[in-house]
Coordinates of C-alpha atoms and ligand atoms in Angstrom, one line a residue:
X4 CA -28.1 245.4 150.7
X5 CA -26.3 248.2 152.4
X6 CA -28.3 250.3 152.2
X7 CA -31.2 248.5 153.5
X8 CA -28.5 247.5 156.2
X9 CA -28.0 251.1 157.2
X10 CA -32.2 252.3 157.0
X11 CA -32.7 249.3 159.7
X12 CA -29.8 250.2 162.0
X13 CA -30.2 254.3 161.9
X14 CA -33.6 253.7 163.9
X15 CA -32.1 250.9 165.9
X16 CA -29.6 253.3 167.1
X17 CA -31.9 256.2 167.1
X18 CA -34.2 253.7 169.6
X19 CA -31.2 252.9 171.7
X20 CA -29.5 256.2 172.4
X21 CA -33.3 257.5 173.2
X22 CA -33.7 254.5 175.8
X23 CA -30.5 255.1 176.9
X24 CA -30.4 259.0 177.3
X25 CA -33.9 259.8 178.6
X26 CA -34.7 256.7 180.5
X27 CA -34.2 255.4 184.3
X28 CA -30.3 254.5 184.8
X29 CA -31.9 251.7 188.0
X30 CA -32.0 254.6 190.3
X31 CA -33.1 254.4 193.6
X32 CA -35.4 256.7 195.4
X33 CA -34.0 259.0 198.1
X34 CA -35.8 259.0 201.2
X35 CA -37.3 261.2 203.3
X36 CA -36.4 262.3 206.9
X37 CA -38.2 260.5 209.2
X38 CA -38.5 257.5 207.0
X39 CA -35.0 256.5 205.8
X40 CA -32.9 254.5 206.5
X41 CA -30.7 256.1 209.8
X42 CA -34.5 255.4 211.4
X43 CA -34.1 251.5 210.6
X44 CA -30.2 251.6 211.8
X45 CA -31.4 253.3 214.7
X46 CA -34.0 250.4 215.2
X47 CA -31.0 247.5 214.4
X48 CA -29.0 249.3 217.6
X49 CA -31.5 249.5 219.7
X50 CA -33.1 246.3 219.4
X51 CA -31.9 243.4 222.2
X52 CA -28.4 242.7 221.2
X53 CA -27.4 239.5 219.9
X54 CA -29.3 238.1 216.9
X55 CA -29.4 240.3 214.4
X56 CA -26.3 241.4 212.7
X57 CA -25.2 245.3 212.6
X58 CA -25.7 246.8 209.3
X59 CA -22.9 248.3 207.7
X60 CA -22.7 252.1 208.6
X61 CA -20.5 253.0 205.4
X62 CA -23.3 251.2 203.3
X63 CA -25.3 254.6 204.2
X64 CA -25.9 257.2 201.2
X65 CA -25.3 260.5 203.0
X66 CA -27.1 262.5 200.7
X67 CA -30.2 260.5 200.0
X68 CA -30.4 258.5 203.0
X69 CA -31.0 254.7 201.4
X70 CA -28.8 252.0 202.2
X71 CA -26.8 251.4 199.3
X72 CA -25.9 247.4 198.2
X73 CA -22.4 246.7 196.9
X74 CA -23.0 247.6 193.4
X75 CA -25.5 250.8 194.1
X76 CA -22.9 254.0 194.0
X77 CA -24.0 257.8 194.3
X78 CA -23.5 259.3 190.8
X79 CA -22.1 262.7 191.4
X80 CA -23.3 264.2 188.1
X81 CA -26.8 263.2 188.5
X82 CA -27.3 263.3 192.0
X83 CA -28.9 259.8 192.7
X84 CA -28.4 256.2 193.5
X85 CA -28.0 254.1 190.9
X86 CA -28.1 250.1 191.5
X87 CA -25.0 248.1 189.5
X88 CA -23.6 251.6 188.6
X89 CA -21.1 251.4 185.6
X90 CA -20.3 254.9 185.0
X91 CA -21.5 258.2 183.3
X92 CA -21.6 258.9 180.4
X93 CA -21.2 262.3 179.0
X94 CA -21.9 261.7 175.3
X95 CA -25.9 260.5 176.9
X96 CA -26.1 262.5 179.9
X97 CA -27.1 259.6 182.0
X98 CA -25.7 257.3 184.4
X99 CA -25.1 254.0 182.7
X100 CA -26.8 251.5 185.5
X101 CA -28.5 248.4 186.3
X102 CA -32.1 249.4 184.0
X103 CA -29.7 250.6 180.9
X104 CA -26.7 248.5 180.6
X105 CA -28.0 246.3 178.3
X106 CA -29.4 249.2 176.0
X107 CA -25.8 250.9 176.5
X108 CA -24.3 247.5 174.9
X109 CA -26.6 247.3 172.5
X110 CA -26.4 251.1 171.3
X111 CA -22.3 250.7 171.3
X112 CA -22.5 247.5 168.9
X113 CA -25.2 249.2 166.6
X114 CA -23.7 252.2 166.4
X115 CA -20.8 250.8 164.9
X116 CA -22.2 248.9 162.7
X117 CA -24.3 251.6 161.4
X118 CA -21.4 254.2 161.5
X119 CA -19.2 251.3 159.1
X120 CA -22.8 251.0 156.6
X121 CA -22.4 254.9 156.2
X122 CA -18.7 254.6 155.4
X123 CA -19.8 251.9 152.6
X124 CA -22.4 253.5 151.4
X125 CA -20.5 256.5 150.8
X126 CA -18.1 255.3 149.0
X127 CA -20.1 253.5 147.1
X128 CA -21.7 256.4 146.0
X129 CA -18.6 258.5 145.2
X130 CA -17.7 255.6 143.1
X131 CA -20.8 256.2 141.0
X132 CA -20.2 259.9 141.2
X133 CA -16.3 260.1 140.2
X134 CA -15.2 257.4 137.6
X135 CA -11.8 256.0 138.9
X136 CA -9.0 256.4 137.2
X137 CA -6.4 256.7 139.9
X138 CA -6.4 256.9 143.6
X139 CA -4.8 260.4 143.7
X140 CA -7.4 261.4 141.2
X141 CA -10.4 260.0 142.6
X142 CA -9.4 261.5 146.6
X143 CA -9.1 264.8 145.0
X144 CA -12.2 264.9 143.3
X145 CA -13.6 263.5 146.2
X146 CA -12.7 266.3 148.4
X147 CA -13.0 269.2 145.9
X148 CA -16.9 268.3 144.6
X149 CA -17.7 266.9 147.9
X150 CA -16.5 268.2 150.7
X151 CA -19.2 267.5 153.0
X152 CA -19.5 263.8 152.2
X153 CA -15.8 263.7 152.5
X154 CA -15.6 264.8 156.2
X155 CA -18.7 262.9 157.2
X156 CA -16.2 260.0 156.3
X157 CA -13.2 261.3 158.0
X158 CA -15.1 261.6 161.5
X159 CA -16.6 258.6 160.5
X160 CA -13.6 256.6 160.1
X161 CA -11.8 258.9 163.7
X162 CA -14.9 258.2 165.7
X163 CA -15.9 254.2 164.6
X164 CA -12.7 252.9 166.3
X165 CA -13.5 254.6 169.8
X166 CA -16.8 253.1 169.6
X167 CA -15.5 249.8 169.1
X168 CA -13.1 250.1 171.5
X169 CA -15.8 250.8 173.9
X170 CA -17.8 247.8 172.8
X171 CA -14.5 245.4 173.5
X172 CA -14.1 247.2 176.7
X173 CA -17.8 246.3 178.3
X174 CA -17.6 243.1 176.0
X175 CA -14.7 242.2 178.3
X176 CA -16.5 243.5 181.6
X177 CA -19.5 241.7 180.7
X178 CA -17.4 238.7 180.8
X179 CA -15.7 238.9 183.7
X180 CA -18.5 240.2 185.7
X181 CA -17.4 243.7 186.7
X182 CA -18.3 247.2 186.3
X183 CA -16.4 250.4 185.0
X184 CA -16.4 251.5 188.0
X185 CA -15.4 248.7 189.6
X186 CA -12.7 247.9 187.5
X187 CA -11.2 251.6 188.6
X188 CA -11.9 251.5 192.0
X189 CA -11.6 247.7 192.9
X190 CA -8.6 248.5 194.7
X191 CA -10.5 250.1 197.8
X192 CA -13.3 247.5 197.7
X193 CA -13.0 245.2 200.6
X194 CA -15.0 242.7 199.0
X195 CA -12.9 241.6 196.3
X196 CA -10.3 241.0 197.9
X197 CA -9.2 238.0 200.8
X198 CA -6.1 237.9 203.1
X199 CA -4.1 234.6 202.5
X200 CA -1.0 233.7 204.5
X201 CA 1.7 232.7 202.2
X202 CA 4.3 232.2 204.8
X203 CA 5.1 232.9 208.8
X204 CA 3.7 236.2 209.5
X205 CA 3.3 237.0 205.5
X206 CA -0.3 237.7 204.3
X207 CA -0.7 238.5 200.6
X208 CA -4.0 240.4 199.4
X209 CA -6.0 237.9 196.6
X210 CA -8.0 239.2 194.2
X211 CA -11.7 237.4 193.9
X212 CA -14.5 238.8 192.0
X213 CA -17.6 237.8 194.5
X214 CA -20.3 238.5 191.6
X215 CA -18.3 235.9 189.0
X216 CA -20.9 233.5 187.9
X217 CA -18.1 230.9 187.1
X218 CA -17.4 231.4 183.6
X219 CA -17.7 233.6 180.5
X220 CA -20.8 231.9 179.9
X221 CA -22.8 232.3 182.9
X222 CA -21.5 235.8 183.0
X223 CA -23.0 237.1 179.8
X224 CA -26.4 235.1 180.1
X225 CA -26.1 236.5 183.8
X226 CA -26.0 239.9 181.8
X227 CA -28.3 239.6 179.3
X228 CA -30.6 237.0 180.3
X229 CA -30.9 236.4 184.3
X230 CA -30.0 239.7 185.5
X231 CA -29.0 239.1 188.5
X232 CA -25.6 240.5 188.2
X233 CA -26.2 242.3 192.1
X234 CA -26.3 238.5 193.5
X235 CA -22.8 237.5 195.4
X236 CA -21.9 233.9 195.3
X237 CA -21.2 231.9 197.8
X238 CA -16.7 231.8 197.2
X239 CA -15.2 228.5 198.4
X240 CA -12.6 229.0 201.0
X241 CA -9.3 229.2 199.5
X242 CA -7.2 226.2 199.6
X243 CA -4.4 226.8 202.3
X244 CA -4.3 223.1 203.8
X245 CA -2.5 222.4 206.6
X246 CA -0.1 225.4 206.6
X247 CA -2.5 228.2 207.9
X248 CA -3.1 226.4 210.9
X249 CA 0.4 226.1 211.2
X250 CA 1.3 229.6 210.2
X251 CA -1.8 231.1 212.3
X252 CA -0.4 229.4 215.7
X253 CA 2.6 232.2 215.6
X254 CA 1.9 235.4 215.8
X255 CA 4.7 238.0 214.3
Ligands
NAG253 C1 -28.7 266.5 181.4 O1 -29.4 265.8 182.4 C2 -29.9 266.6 183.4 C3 -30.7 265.7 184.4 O2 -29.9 264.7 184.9 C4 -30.8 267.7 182.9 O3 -31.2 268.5 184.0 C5 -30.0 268.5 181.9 O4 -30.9 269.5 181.3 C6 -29.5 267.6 180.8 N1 -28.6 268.4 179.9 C7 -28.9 268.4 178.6 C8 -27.9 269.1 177.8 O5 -29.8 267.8 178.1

């Protein structure tokens, strides 16, 4: 049973980290001079005033010249913008991004699985090998006839927790509707955050994640299923009641 456990998830995870390491992160093209988009800023600014609302300058990628949405980021290490950029992974050499994340996910949780099969089936297989007699005994004739095996097991059994921890991690993100990178740098994103007075001339900064889908729930289907994890909703106006009205008439 483990074994044929283990022949199914070596190609599964062989599949994944290929997808994952040589495939598109959800990048998006640069542009060219001439044809990017300073020329349709330049267009916005000059046409009659009034209607149409500015675009946001800082949304500009300076170094290939697309407008970036909230969840695009310039990946320094690849040189490109990547839509609903989580982070870069050395281990892959990609971006981890909108057209991988799910494969990233998927990799994480069947890698484990498959590193925790190995780990069985070796011992299984030392079992056969060295009759048990005592613990002592078996671990040293473990090590001494098979040293190989032995530290395929030891950086098995140093390297299986990281992975798991990684798979909580984006489990958890997944959940709340974040990325890595966002989870990092949320603190200099304007858009999770809202201004609330809490008192005469006190304001308090208020967390709100603008991508939330409501709940756990609608978050992971959001990520696995609907994909439209880019998608703001519409936040209800935080409940201040009469007292902002009150507290905006003085100004401190
Ligand atoms: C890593 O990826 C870059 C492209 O982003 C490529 O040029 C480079 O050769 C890759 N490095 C390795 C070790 O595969």
């Amino acid at each position: 049973m483990t074994a044929f456990l283990f022949e199914l998830l070596v190609p599964l995870s062989l599949g994944f980290f290929t997808f994952v390491a040589l495939g598109d992160p959800g990048t998006v093209p640069a542009r060219p001079q001439g044809n990017s988009a300073v020329e349709e800023l330049m267009k916005v600014i000059d046409s009659p005033a009034g209607d149409i609302e500015p675009p946001d300058i800082n949304r500009l990628c300076t170094t290939t010249w697309v407008m970036k949405g909230l969840r695009t980021k310039y990946c320094v290490q690849t040189g490109a913008c990547v839509e609903e950029f989580d982070h870069y992974c050395v281990w892959l050499n990609n971006t981890i991004g909108k057209a991988n994340h799910r494969q990233f996910v998927g990799l994480a949780i069947v890698e484990f699985f498959t590193q925790v099969t190995h780990v069985r089936l070796c011992m299984v297989t030392v079992m056969s090998l060295i009759p048990y007699q005592s613990f002592t005994q078996w671990m040293w004739g473990a090590i001494t006839s098979y040293p190989l095996l032995t530290m395929i097991v030891v950086i098995h059994c140093v390297t299986a927790p990281w992975v798991l921890m990684l798979t909580l991690h984006q489990s958890r993100l997944v959940l709340m509707n974040l990325t890595t990178n966002e989870m990092m740098n949320m603190h200099r994103y304007e858009h999770f955050w809202t201004i609330r007075q809490i008192g005469p001339g006190h304001s308090s900064r208020i967390f709100r994640n603008p991508f939330n889908k409501g709940s756990g729930v609608a978050n992971c289907l959001d990520f696995w299923w609907h994909r439209t994890r880019w998608q703001m909703v519409a936040q209800p106006q935080p409940l201040e009641g009469g007292c902002q009205k009150q507290c905006c008439n003085h100004s401190h």
